Amino acid sequence: MTRKTKSIVLFLLYASPLFFCIPSVFFGPYSLTPSEIVGLIGKRIICSGQSVAEQAILFDIRLPRIILALLTGCALSASSACFQATFRNPLVSEYILGISAGAAFGASLSIATLGDKLPVQLMAFAGGIAAVLLTYGMARIRGETQVLSLVLAGIITNAVFTGGNYIIRYFAEPEQLHVLIVWLMGSFSAASWKDVSYSGPFVIVGTFLLYLLRWRLNLLSMGDEEAKAFGVNTEKMKLVLLGTATLVTAAAISVVGIIGWIGLMVPHIVRLLIGSDNRRVLPASATFGAALMLIADDAVRMAKGVELPVGVLTTIIGAPFFAYLIRKSRGGVWE
């Protein structure tokens, strides 16, 4: 790929969310024409004071759903790109580190035992943070955190929280079990401005901080010894990156549930297209992940009859597509 072609591809990756935002407004069971949408926006600007059903569909249902999908795709993809570069392992994601299992355990505990006493989002967020703290605590030996021990600690944490989740589901009431299963499958169907306000600030600030630190990912991906030779405090830097990426991921998962494969798949696609320089991979993963998440949600919204949870769609499509990418790249993506 020539330098000019790579620049064009990079621009398209950065701009990809803009290409899909406007078409996404039209998808849904209730069809709105372009002229109707322009009219509704005009009425909202002029503020006629009237609240019609079409306005509620556009401003209270579709817009928060689109924004939440963009935020979630951005969060999962940027944090996974950070995890993979920090730990020099292309298979590291929020699953491997136990964040998803921790968030699922927190949500399960809230739904099955606490009812309305604490928001599900808060408990899921706390569960994700607790899982990573446990992983990091187990992996830290003699003041250092080796990649292999971190991944193994993540697998243990994942198993512990998954086991706890199974116990809660076993004793849950049928109504609670249904709510819990829907949450675990991941969906934007109940997206609201409140969800955007819960997730948005953490995702935006955290992703921006990762963007500022993106060049340090290149040093860490060379190995601890090489990074130390350049004057980087690897332990402190790993802690900052891990904490920030966890915060971003947990903020997204806590409001929409578990959505798999986007975070693992997107950084690999980006590396195939533009190479493995993390100064470009991280922001391109954030924007392309946002666009891909929006496309997946548009696909489930276009379905007639029952709407499939978007987490199910990403898993069905993501797993074989990821296998195809690995086979096509012949393992050379990471180098």
PDB file of C-alpha atoms in Angstrom, residues 43-320:
ATOM      1  CA  LYS A  43     -39.811  22.682  15.092  1.00  0.00           C
ATOM      2  CA  ARG A  44     -37.413  21.748  17.873  1.00  0.00           C
ATOM      3  CA  ILE A  45     -35.171  24.735  17.038  1.00  0.00           C
ATOM      4  CA  ILE A  46     -38.072  27.135  16.773  1.00  0.00           C
ATOM      5  CA  CYS A  47     -39.521  25.454  19.861  1.00  0.00           C
ATOM      6  CA  SER A  48     -43.189  25.374  19.027  1.00  0.00           C
ATOM      7  CA  GLY A  49     -43.853  23.861  22.439  1.00  0.00           C
ATOM      8  CA  GLN A  50     -45.713  20.930  20.919  1.00  0.00           C
ATOM      9  CA  SER A  51     -44.624  17.394  21.645  1.00  0.00           C
ATOM     10  CA  VAL A  52     -45.696  14.967  18.954  1.00  0.00           C
ATOM     11  CA  ALA A  53     -44.971  11.264  18.643  1.00  0.00           C
ATOM     12  CA  GLU A  54     -42.538  11.797  15.764  1.00  0.00           C
ATOM     13  CA  GLN A  55     -40.490  14.203  17.861  1.00  0.00           C
ATOM     14  CA  ALA A  56     -40.281  11.668  20.668  1.00  0.00           C
ATOM     15  CA  ILE A  57     -39.152   8.965  18.217  1.00  0.00           C
ATOM     16  CA  LEU A  58     -36.427  11.172  16.765  1.00  0.00           C
ATOM     17  CA  PHE A  59     -35.145  13.048  19.817  1.00  0.00           C
ATOM     18  CA  ASP A  60     -35.880  10.664  22.713  1.00  0.00           C
ATOM     19  CA  ILE A  61     -35.388   7.252  21.089  1.00  0.00           C
ATOM     20  CA  ARG A  62     -33.227   7.324  17.960  1.00  0.00           C
ATOM     21  CA  LEU A  63     -30.716  10.077  18.758  1.00  0.00           C
ATOM     22  CA  PRO A  64     -29.706   8.763  22.220  1.00  0.00           C
ATOM     23  CA  ARG A  65     -29.503   5.264  20.751  1.00  0.00           C
ATOM     24  CA  ILE A  66     -27.185   6.412  17.939  1.00  0.00           C
ATOM     25  CA  ILE A  67     -24.958   8.376  20.316  1.00  0.00           C
ATOM     26  CA  LEU A  68     -24.792   5.500  22.806  1.00  0.00           C
ATOM     27  CA  ALA A  69     -23.864   3.044  20.038  1.00  0.00           C
ATOM     28  CA  LEU A  70     -21.063   5.373  18.885  1.00  0.00           C
ATOM     29  CA  LEU A  71     -19.776   5.785  22.440  1.00  0.00           C
ATOM     30  CA  THR A  72     -19.855   2.039  23.103  1.00  0.00           C
ATOM     31  CA  GLY A  73     -18.042   1.093  19.896  1.00  0.00           C
ATOM     32  CA  CYS A  74     -15.444   3.779  20.544  1.00  0.00           C
ATOM     33  CA  ALA A  75     -14.911   2.644  24.144  1.00  0.00           C
ATOM     34  CA  LEU A  76     -14.618  -1.090  23.467  1.00  0.00           C
ATOM     35  CA  SER A  77     -12.312  -0.678  20.448  1.00  0.00           C
ATOM     36  CA  ALA A  78      -9.985   1.993  21.866  1.00  0.00           C
ATOM     37  CA  SER A  79      -9.582   0.178  25.187  1.00  0.00           C
ATOM     38  CA  SER A  80      -8.882  -3.160  23.464  1.00  0.00           C
ATOM     39  CA  ALA A  81      -6.269  -1.522  21.226  1.00  0.00           C
ATOM     40  CA  CYS A  82      -4.676  -0.162  24.404  1.00  0.00           C
ATOM     41  CA  PHE A  83      -4.811  -3.545  26.196  1.00  0.00           C
ATOM     42  CA  GLN A  84      -3.300  -5.383  23.227  1.00  0.00           C
ATOM     43  CA  ALA A  85      -0.427  -2.927  22.844  1.00  0.00           C
ATOM     44  CA  THR A  86       0.285  -2.696  26.583  1.00  0.00           C
ATOM     45  CA  PHE A  87       0.373  -6.457  27.086  1.00  0.00           C
ATOM     46  CA  ARG A  88       1.885  -7.233  23.666  1.00  0.00           C
ATOM     47  CA  ASN A  89      -0.794  -9.812  23.141  1.00  0.00           C
ATOM     48  CA  PRO A  90      -3.277  -9.585  20.238  1.00  0.00           C
ATOM     49  CA  LEU A  91      -5.846 -11.696  22.085  1.00  0.00           C
ATOM     50  CA  VAL A  92      -6.181  -9.462  25.134  1.00  0.00           C
ATOM     51  CA  SER A  93      -9.549  -7.795  25.503  1.00  0.00           C
ATOM     52  CA  GLU A  94     -12.033  -6.887  28.206  1.00  0.00           C
ATOM     53  CA  TYR A  95     -12.980 -10.586  28.338  1.00  0.00           C
ATOM     54  CA  ILE A  96      -9.471 -11.862  29.023  1.00  0.00           C
ATOM     55  CA  LEU A  97      -8.920  -9.343  31.820  1.00  0.00           C
ATOM     56  CA  GLY A  98     -12.222 -10.249  33.469  1.00  0.00           C
ATOM     57  CA  ILE A  99     -13.898  -6.849  33.003  1.00  0.00           C
ATOM     58  CA  SER A 100     -16.935  -8.279  31.224  1.00  0.00           C
ATOM     59  CA  ALA A 101     -17.386 -11.072  33.777  1.00  0.00           C
ATOM     60  CA  GLY A 102     -17.015  -8.593  36.660  1.00  0.00           C
ATOM     61  CA  ALA A 103     -19.550  -6.214  35.135  1.00  0.00           C
ATOM     62  CA  ALA A 104     -21.944  -9.107  34.498  1.00  0.00           C
ATOM     63  CA  PHE A 105     -21.600 -10.236  38.117  1.00  0.00           C
ATOM     64  CA  GLY A 106     -22.315  -6.721  39.398  1.00  0.00           C
ATOM     65  CA  ALA A 107     -25.372  -6.414  37.175  1.00  0.00           C
ATOM     66  CA  SER A 108     -26.615  -9.870  38.184  1.00  0.00           C
ATOM     67  CA  LEU A 109     -26.220  -9.040  41.869  1.00  0.00           C
ATOM     68  CA  SER A 110     -28.142  -5.805  41.419  1.00  0.00           C
ATOM     69  CA  ILE A 111     -31.002  -7.343  39.425  1.00  0.00           C
ATOM     70  CA  ALA A 112     -31.417 -10.470  41.568  1.00  0.00           C
ATOM     71  CA  THR A 113     -30.866  -9.172  45.087  1.00  0.00           C
ATOM     72  CA  LEU A 114     -30.926  -5.378  45.313  1.00  0.00           C
ATOM     73  CA  GLY A 115     -33.900  -4.521  43.119  1.00  0.00           C
ATOM     74  CA  ASP A 116     -34.203  -0.729  42.836  1.00  0.00           C
ATOM     75  CA  LYS A 117     -31.912   0.027  45.777  1.00  0.00           C
ATOM     76  CA  LEU A 118     -28.919   0.607  43.502  1.00  0.00           C
ATOM     77  CA  PRO A 119     -28.835   1.235  39.726  1.00  0.00           C
ATOM     78  CA  VAL A 120     -27.762  -1.750  37.629  1.00  0.00           C
ATOM     79  CA  GLN A 121     -25.287   0.502  35.816  1.00  0.00           C
ATOM     80  CA  LEU A 122     -23.517   1.444  39.038  1.00  0.00           C
ATOM     81  CA  MET A 123     -23.182  -2.161  40.192  1.00  0.00           C
ATOM     82  CA  ALA A 124     -21.957  -3.285  36.745  1.00  0.00           C
ATOM     83  CA  PHE A 125     -19.409  -0.485  36.745  1.00  0.00           C
ATOM     84  CA  ALA A 126     -18.225  -1.438  40.239  1.00  0.00           C
ATOM     85  CA  GLY A 127     -18.022  -5.117  39.222  1.00  0.00           C
ATOM     86  CA  GLY A 128     -15.831  -4.314  36.210  1.00  0.00           C
ATOM     87  CA  ILE A 129     -13.464  -2.180  38.274  1.00  0.00           C
ATOM     88  CA  ALA A 130     -13.284  -4.818  41.043  1.00  0.00           C
ATOM     89  CA  ALA A 131     -12.438  -7.517  38.497  1.00  0.00           C
ATOM     90  CA  VAL A 132      -9.499  -5.599  37.080  1.00  0.00           C
ATOM     91  CA  LEU A 133      -8.194  -4.688  40.539  1.00  0.00           C
ATOM     92  CA  LEU A 134      -8.309  -8.383  41.440  1.00  0.00           C
ATOM     93  CA  THR A 135      -6.550  -9.324  38.199  1.00  0.00           C
ATOM     94  CA  TYR A 136      -3.865  -6.716  38.651  1.00  0.00           C
ATOM     95  CA  GLY A 137      -3.378  -7.596  42.329  1.00  0.00           C
ATOM     96  CA  MET A 138      -2.881 -11.297  41.551  1.00  0.00           C
ATOM     97  CA  ALA A 139      -0.544 -10.589  38.642  1.00  0.00           C
ATOM     98  CA  ARG A 140       1.705  -8.163  40.519  1.00  0.00           C
ATOM     99  CA  ILE A 141       4.622 -10.177  41.899  1.00  0.00           C
ATOM    100  CA  ARG A 142       7.629  -8.558  43.607  1.00  0.00           C
ATOM    101  CA  GLY A 143       6.557  -5.149  42.375  1.00  0.00           C
ATOM    102  CA  GLU A 144       6.382  -6.175  38.731  1.00  0.00           C
ATOM    103  CA  THR A 145       3.586  -7.276  36.429  1.00  0.00           C
ATOM    104  CA  GLN A 146       4.539  -9.763  33.742  1.00  0.00           C
ATOM    105  CA  VAL A 147       2.311 -10.156  30.714  1.00  0.00           C
ATOM    106  CA  LEU A 148       1.834 -13.889  31.135  1.00  0.00           C
ATOM    107  CA  SER A 149       0.916 -13.621  34.821  1.00  0.00           C
ATOM    108  CA  LEU A 150      -1.549 -10.834  34.028  1.00  0.00           C
ATOM    109  CA  VAL A 151      -3.317 -12.871  31.368  1.00  0.00           C
ATOM    110  CA  LEU A 152      -3.439 -15.928  33.652  1.00  0.00           C
ATOM    111  CA  ALA A 153      -4.751 -13.789  36.519  1.00  0.00           C
ATOM    112  CA  GLY A 154      -7.409 -12.442  34.159  1.00  0.00           C
ATOM    113  CA  ILE A 155      -8.500 -15.966  33.271  1.00  0.00           C
ATOM    114  CA  ILE A 156      -8.792 -16.826  36.983  1.00  0.00           C
ATOM    115  CA  THR A 157     -10.768 -13.647  37.707  1.00  0.00           C
ATOM    116  CA  ASN A 158     -13.005 -14.372  34.742  1.00  0.00           C
ATOM    117  CA  ALA A 159     -13.710 -17.862  36.079  1.00  0.00           C
ATOM    118  CA  VAL A 160     -14.446 -16.614  39.621  1.00  0.00           C
ATOM    119  CA  PHE A 161     -16.941 -13.945  38.533  1.00  0.00           C
ATOM    120  CA  THR A 162     -18.511 -16.229  35.931  1.00  0.00           C
ATOM    121  CA  GLY A 163     -19.042 -18.865  38.638  1.00  0.00           C
ATOM    122  CA  GLY A 164     -20.625 -16.262  40.915  1.00  0.00           C
ATOM    123  CA  ASN A 165     -22.840 -15.173  38.055  1.00  0.00           C
ATOM    124  CA  TYR A 166     -24.001 -18.758  37.488  1.00  0.00           C
ATOM    125  CA  ILE A 167     -24.942 -19.087  41.180  1.00  0.00           C
ATOM    126  CA  ILE A 168     -26.992 -15.878  41.094  1.00  0.00           C
ATOM    127  CA  ARG A 169     -28.759 -16.958  37.923  1.00  0.00           C
ATOM    128  CA  TYR A 170     -29.522 -20.372  39.428  1.00  0.00           C
ATOM    129  CA  PHE A 171     -31.354 -18.852  42.404  1.00  0.00           C
ATOM    130  CA  ALA A 172     -32.932 -15.916  40.529  1.00  0.00           C
ATOM    131  CA  GLU A 173     -36.701 -15.617  40.093  1.00  0.00           C
ATOM    132  CA  PRO A 174     -38.009 -16.216  36.538  1.00  0.00           C
ATOM    133  CA  GLU A 175     -38.725 -12.501  35.997  1.00  0.00           C
ATOM    134  CA  GLN A 176     -35.275 -11.526  37.271  1.00  0.00           C
ATOM    135  CA  LEU A 177     -33.675 -14.209  35.118  1.00  0.00           C
ATOM    136  CA  HIS A 178     -35.309 -12.818  31.985  1.00  0.00           C
ATOM    137  CA  VAL A 179     -34.100  -9.271  32.725  1.00  0.00           C
ATOM    138  CA  LEU A 180     -30.651 -10.609  33.490  1.00  0.00           C
ATOM    139  CA  ILE A 181     -30.352 -12.637  30.292  1.00  0.00           C
ATOM    140  CA  VAL A 182     -31.461  -9.670  28.177  1.00  0.00           C
ATOM    141  CA  TRP A 183     -28.827  -7.482  29.857  1.00  0.00           C
ATOM    142  CA  LEU A 184     -26.103 -10.098  29.345  1.00  0.00           C
ATOM    143  CA  MET A 185     -26.828 -10.291  25.616  1.00  0.00           C
ATOM    144  CA  GLY A 186     -26.175  -6.559  25.162  1.00  0.00           C
ATOM    145  CA  SER A 187     -28.660  -4.207  23.537  1.00  0.00           C
ATOM    146  CA  PHE A 188     -29.326  -0.537  22.780  1.00  0.00           C
ATOM    147  CA  SER A 189     -33.092  -1.008  22.619  1.00  0.00           C
ATOM    148  CA  ALA A 190     -33.660   0.812  25.928  1.00  0.00           C
ATOM    149  CA  ALA A 191     -31.105   3.578  25.294  1.00  0.00           C
ATOM    150  CA  SER A 192     -31.951   6.939  26.818  1.00  0.00           C
ATOM    151  CA  TRP A 193     -30.308  10.292  27.429  1.00  0.00           C
ATOM    152  CA  LYS A 194     -29.730   9.167  31.028  1.00  0.00           C
ATOM    153  CA  ASP A 195     -27.589   6.259  29.736  1.00  0.00           C
ATOM    154  CA  VAL A 196     -25.661   8.683  27.523  1.00  0.00           C
ATOM    155  CA  SER A 197     -25.040  10.955  30.514  1.00  0.00           C
ATOM    156  CA  TYR A 198     -23.841   7.975  32.608  1.00  0.00           C
ATOM    157  CA  SER A 199     -21.470   6.615  29.976  1.00  0.00           C
ATOM    158  CA  GLY A 200     -20.488   9.612  27.838  1.00  0.00           C
ATOM    159  CA  PRO A 201     -18.223  11.623  30.189  1.00  0.00           C
ATOM    160  CA  PHE A 202     -16.158   8.559  31.187  1.00  0.00           C
ATOM    161  CA  VAL A 203     -15.813   7.347  27.595  1.00  0.00           C
ATOM    162  CA  ILE A 204     -14.914  10.748  26.120  1.00  0.00           C
ATOM    163  CA  VAL A 205     -12.436  11.796  28.820  1.00  0.00           C
ATOM    164  CA  GLY A 206     -10.881   8.318  29.103  1.00  0.00           C
ATOM    165  CA  THR A 207     -10.480   7.878  25.347  1.00  0.00           C
ATOM    166  CA  PHE A 208      -8.923  11.325  25.049  1.00  0.00           C
ATOM    167  CA  LEU A 209      -6.414  10.427  27.782  1.00  0.00           C
ATOM    168  CA  LEU A 210      -5.531   7.203  25.928  1.00  0.00           C
ATOM    169  CA  TYR A 211      -5.104   9.279  22.773  1.00  0.00           C
ATOM    170  CA  LEU A 212      -2.627  11.551  24.548  1.00  0.00           C
ATOM    171  CA  LEU A 213      -0.644   8.509  25.733  1.00  0.00           C
ATOM    172  CA  ARG A 214      -0.785   6.620  22.437  1.00  0.00           C
ATOM    173  CA  TRP A 215       2.893   7.094  21.585  1.00  0.00           C
ATOM    174  CA  ARG A 216       3.889   5.431  24.883  1.00  0.00           C
ATOM    175  CA  LEU A 217       2.038   2.313  23.704  1.00  0.00           C
ATOM    176  CA  ASN A 218       4.685   1.952  20.990  1.00  0.00           C
ATOM    177  CA  LEU A 219       7.401   1.912  23.656  1.00  0.00           C
ATOM    178  CA  LEU A 220       5.550  -0.628  25.840  1.00  0.00           C
ATOM    179  CA  SER A 221       4.849  -2.861  22.850  1.00  0.00           C
ATOM    180  CA  MET A 222       8.628  -3.158  22.349  1.00  0.00           C
ATOM    181  CA  GLY A 223       8.991  -4.896  25.723  1.00  0.00           C
ATOM    182  CA  ASP A 224       9.624  -3.801  29.315  1.00  0.00           C
ATOM    183  CA  GLU A 225      13.397  -3.727  29.088  1.00  0.00           C
ATOM    184  CA  GLU A 226      13.410  -1.667  25.892  1.00  0.00           C
ATOM    185  CA  ALA A 227      10.801   0.728  27.312  1.00  0.00           C
ATOM    186  CA  LYS A 228      12.854   1.208  30.497  1.00  0.00           C
ATOM    187  CA  ALA A 229      15.890   1.984  28.345  1.00  0.00           C
ATOM    188  CA  PHE A 230      13.917   4.953  26.956  1.00  0.00           C
ATOM    189  CA  GLY A 231      13.216   6.189  30.482  1.00  0.00           C
ATOM    190  CA  VAL A 232       9.637   4.916  30.810  1.00  0.00           C
ATOM    191  CA  ASN A 233       8.453   3.763  34.242  1.00  0.00           C
ATOM    192  CA  THR A 234       6.721   0.703  32.841  1.00  0.00           C
ATOM    193  CA  GLU A 235       4.835  -0.278  35.996  1.00  0.00           C
ATOM    194  CA  LYS A 236       3.405   3.192  36.530  1.00  0.00           C
ATOM    195  CA  MET A 237       2.569   3.570  32.847  1.00  0.00           C
ATOM    196  CA  LYS A 238       0.837   0.169  32.708  1.00  0.00           C
ATOM    197  CA  LEU A 239      -1.209   1.109  35.773  1.00  0.00           C
ATOM    198  CA  VAL A 240      -2.333   4.405  34.198  1.00  0.00           C
ATOM    199  CA  LEU A 241      -3.198   2.793  30.858  1.00  0.00           C
ATOM    200  CA  LEU A 242      -4.884  -0.218  32.433  1.00  0.00           C
ATOM    201  CA  GLY A 243      -6.916   1.948  34.823  1.00  0.00           C
ATOM    202  CA  THR A 244      -8.025   4.358  32.093  1.00  0.00           C
ATOM    203  CA  ALA A 245      -8.934   1.629  29.579  1.00  0.00           C
ATOM    204  CA  THR A 246     -10.834  -0.258  32.292  1.00  0.00           C
ATOM    205  CA  LEU A 247     -12.772   2.847  33.250  1.00  0.00           C
ATOM    206  CA  VAL A 248     -13.738   3.436  29.619  1.00  0.00           C
ATOM    207  CA  THR A 249     -14.780  -0.183  29.068  1.00  0.00           C
ATOM    208  CA  ALA A 250     -16.726  -0.492  32.313  1.00  0.00           C
ATOM    209  CA  ALA A 251     -18.568   2.765  31.618  1.00  0.00           C
ATOM    210  CA  ALA A 252     -19.774   1.396  28.279  1.00  0.00           C
ATOM    211  CA  ILE A 253     -20.633  -2.118  29.447  1.00  0.00           C
ATOM    212  CA  SER A 254     -22.487  -0.906  32.522  1.00  0.00           C
ATOM    213  CA  VAL A 255     -25.247   0.754  30.481  1.00  0.00           C
ATOM    214  CA  VAL A 256     -25.620  -1.538  27.446  1.00  0.00           C
ATOM    215  CA  GLY A 257     -24.591  -4.991  28.697  1.00  0.00           C
ATOM    216  CA  ILE A 258     -22.059  -7.399  27.261  1.00  0.00           C
ATOM    217  CA  ILE A 259     -21.267  -6.820  23.575  1.00  0.00           C
ATOM    218  CA  GLY A 260     -18.578  -9.178  22.394  1.00  0.00           C
ATOM    219  CA  TRP A 261     -16.020  -9.273  19.585  1.00  0.00           C
ATOM    220  CA  ILE A 262     -16.131  -5.612  18.543  1.00  0.00           C
ATOM    221  CA  GLY A 263     -13.268  -4.720  20.868  1.00  0.00           C
ATOM    222  CA  LEU A 264     -11.206  -7.730  19.876  1.00  0.00           C
ATOM    223  CA  MET A 265     -11.846  -7.502  16.139  1.00  0.00           C
ATOM    224  CA  VAL A 266     -11.601  -3.788  15.319  1.00  0.00           C
ATOM    225  CA  PRO A 267      -7.918  -3.178  16.260  1.00  0.00           C
ATOM    226  CA  HIS A 268      -6.960  -6.166  14.087  1.00  0.00           C
ATOM    227  CA  ILE A 269      -8.855  -4.787  11.083  1.00  0.00           C
ATOM    228  CA  VAL A 270      -7.232  -1.389  11.589  1.00  0.00           C
ATOM    229  CA  ARG A 271      -3.746  -2.911  11.807  1.00  0.00           C
ATOM    230  CA  LEU A 272      -4.374  -4.817   8.597  1.00  0.00           C
ATOM    231  CA  LEU A 273      -5.263  -1.559   6.857  1.00  0.00           C
ATOM    232  CA  ILE A 274      -2.739   0.949   8.226  1.00  0.00           C
ATOM    233  CA  GLY A 275      -0.028  -1.015  10.048  1.00  0.00           C
ATOM    234  CA  SER A 276       0.760  -1.414  13.732  1.00  0.00           C
ATOM    235  CA  ASP A 277       1.855   2.108  14.732  1.00  0.00           C
ATOM    236  CA  ASN A 278      -0.222   2.721  17.855  1.00  0.00           C
ATOM    237  CA  ARG A 279      -0.186   6.491  17.321  1.00  0.00           C
ATOM    238  CA  ARG A 280      -2.607   5.794  14.460  1.00  0.00           C
ATOM    239  CA  VAL A 281      -4.095   2.462  15.511  1.00  0.00           C
ATOM    240  CA  LEU A 282      -5.655   3.779  18.720  1.00  0.00           C
ATOM    241  CA  PRO A 283      -7.598   6.769  17.291  1.00  0.00           C
ATOM    242  CA  ALA A 284      -8.506   4.841  14.125  1.00  0.00           C
ATOM    243  CA  SER A 285      -9.797   1.935  16.247  1.00  0.00           C
ATOM    244  CA  ALA A 286     -11.901   4.367  18.296  1.00  0.00           C
ATOM    245  CA  THR A 287     -13.587   5.936  15.250  1.00  0.00           C
ATOM    246  CA  PHE A 288     -13.919   2.762  13.178  1.00  0.00           C
ATOM    247  CA  GLY A 289     -15.217   0.834  16.204  1.00  0.00           C
ATOM    248  CA  ALA A 290     -17.860   3.523  16.735  1.00  0.00           C
ATOM    249  CA  ALA A 291     -18.946   3.239  13.096  1.00  0.00           C
ATOM    250  CA  LEU A 292     -19.006  -0.566  13.152  1.00  0.00           C
ATOM    251  CA  MET A 293     -21.059  -0.614  16.351  1.00  0.00           C
ATOM    252  CA  LEU A 294     -23.560   1.772  14.765  1.00  0.00           C
ATOM    253  CA  ILE A 295     -23.803  -0.404  11.631  1.00  0.00           C
ATOM    254  CA  ALA A 296     -24.466  -3.486  13.775  1.00  0.00           C
ATOM    255  CA  ASP A 297     -27.200  -1.681  15.698  1.00  0.00           C
ATOM    256  CA  ASP A 298     -28.735  -0.405  12.461  1.00  0.00           C
ATOM    257  CA  ALA A 299     -28.855  -4.003  11.220  1.00  0.00           C
ATOM    258  CA  VAL A 300     -30.832  -5.236  14.243  1.00  0.00           C
ATOM    259  CA  ARG A 301     -33.136  -2.196  14.062  1.00  0.00           C
ATOM    260  CA  MET A 302     -33.988  -3.035  10.450  1.00  0.00           C
ATOM    261  CA  ALA A 303     -35.206  -6.487  11.417  1.00  0.00           C
ATOM    262  CA  LYS A 304     -38.921  -7.033  11.117  1.00  0.00           C
ATOM    263  CA  GLY A 305     -40.798  -8.527  14.044  1.00  0.00           C
ATOM    264  CA  VAL A 306     -38.580  -9.217  17.093  1.00  0.00           C
ATOM    265  CA  GLU A 307     -35.400  -7.132  17.446  1.00  0.00           C
ATOM    266  CA  LEU A 308     -32.312  -9.266  18.054  1.00  0.00           C
ATOM    267  CA  PRO A 309     -29.925  -8.022  20.807  1.00  0.00           C
ATOM    268  CA  VAL A 310     -26.941  -6.448  19.096  1.00  0.00           C
ATOM    269  CA  GLY A 311     -24.529  -8.474  21.258  1.00  0.00           C
ATOM    270  CA  VAL A 312     -25.874 -11.660  19.679  1.00  0.00           C
ATOM    271  CA  LEU A 313     -25.328 -10.284  16.162  1.00  0.00           C
ATOM    272  CA  THR A 314     -21.750  -9.160  16.867  1.00  0.00           C
ATOM    273  CA  THR A 315     -20.932 -12.600  18.262  1.00  0.00           C
ATOM    274  CA  ILE A 316     -22.486 -14.496  15.341  1.00  0.00           C
ATOM    275  CA  ILE A 317     -20.688 -12.360  12.748  1.00  0.00           C
ATOM    276  CA  GLY A 318     -17.585 -11.439  14.711  1.00  0.00           C
ATOM    277  CA  ALA A 319     -16.259 -14.903  15.547  1.00  0.00           C
ATOM    278  CA  PRO A 320     -16.033 -16.314  11.983  1.00  0.00           C
TER     279      PRO A 320
END
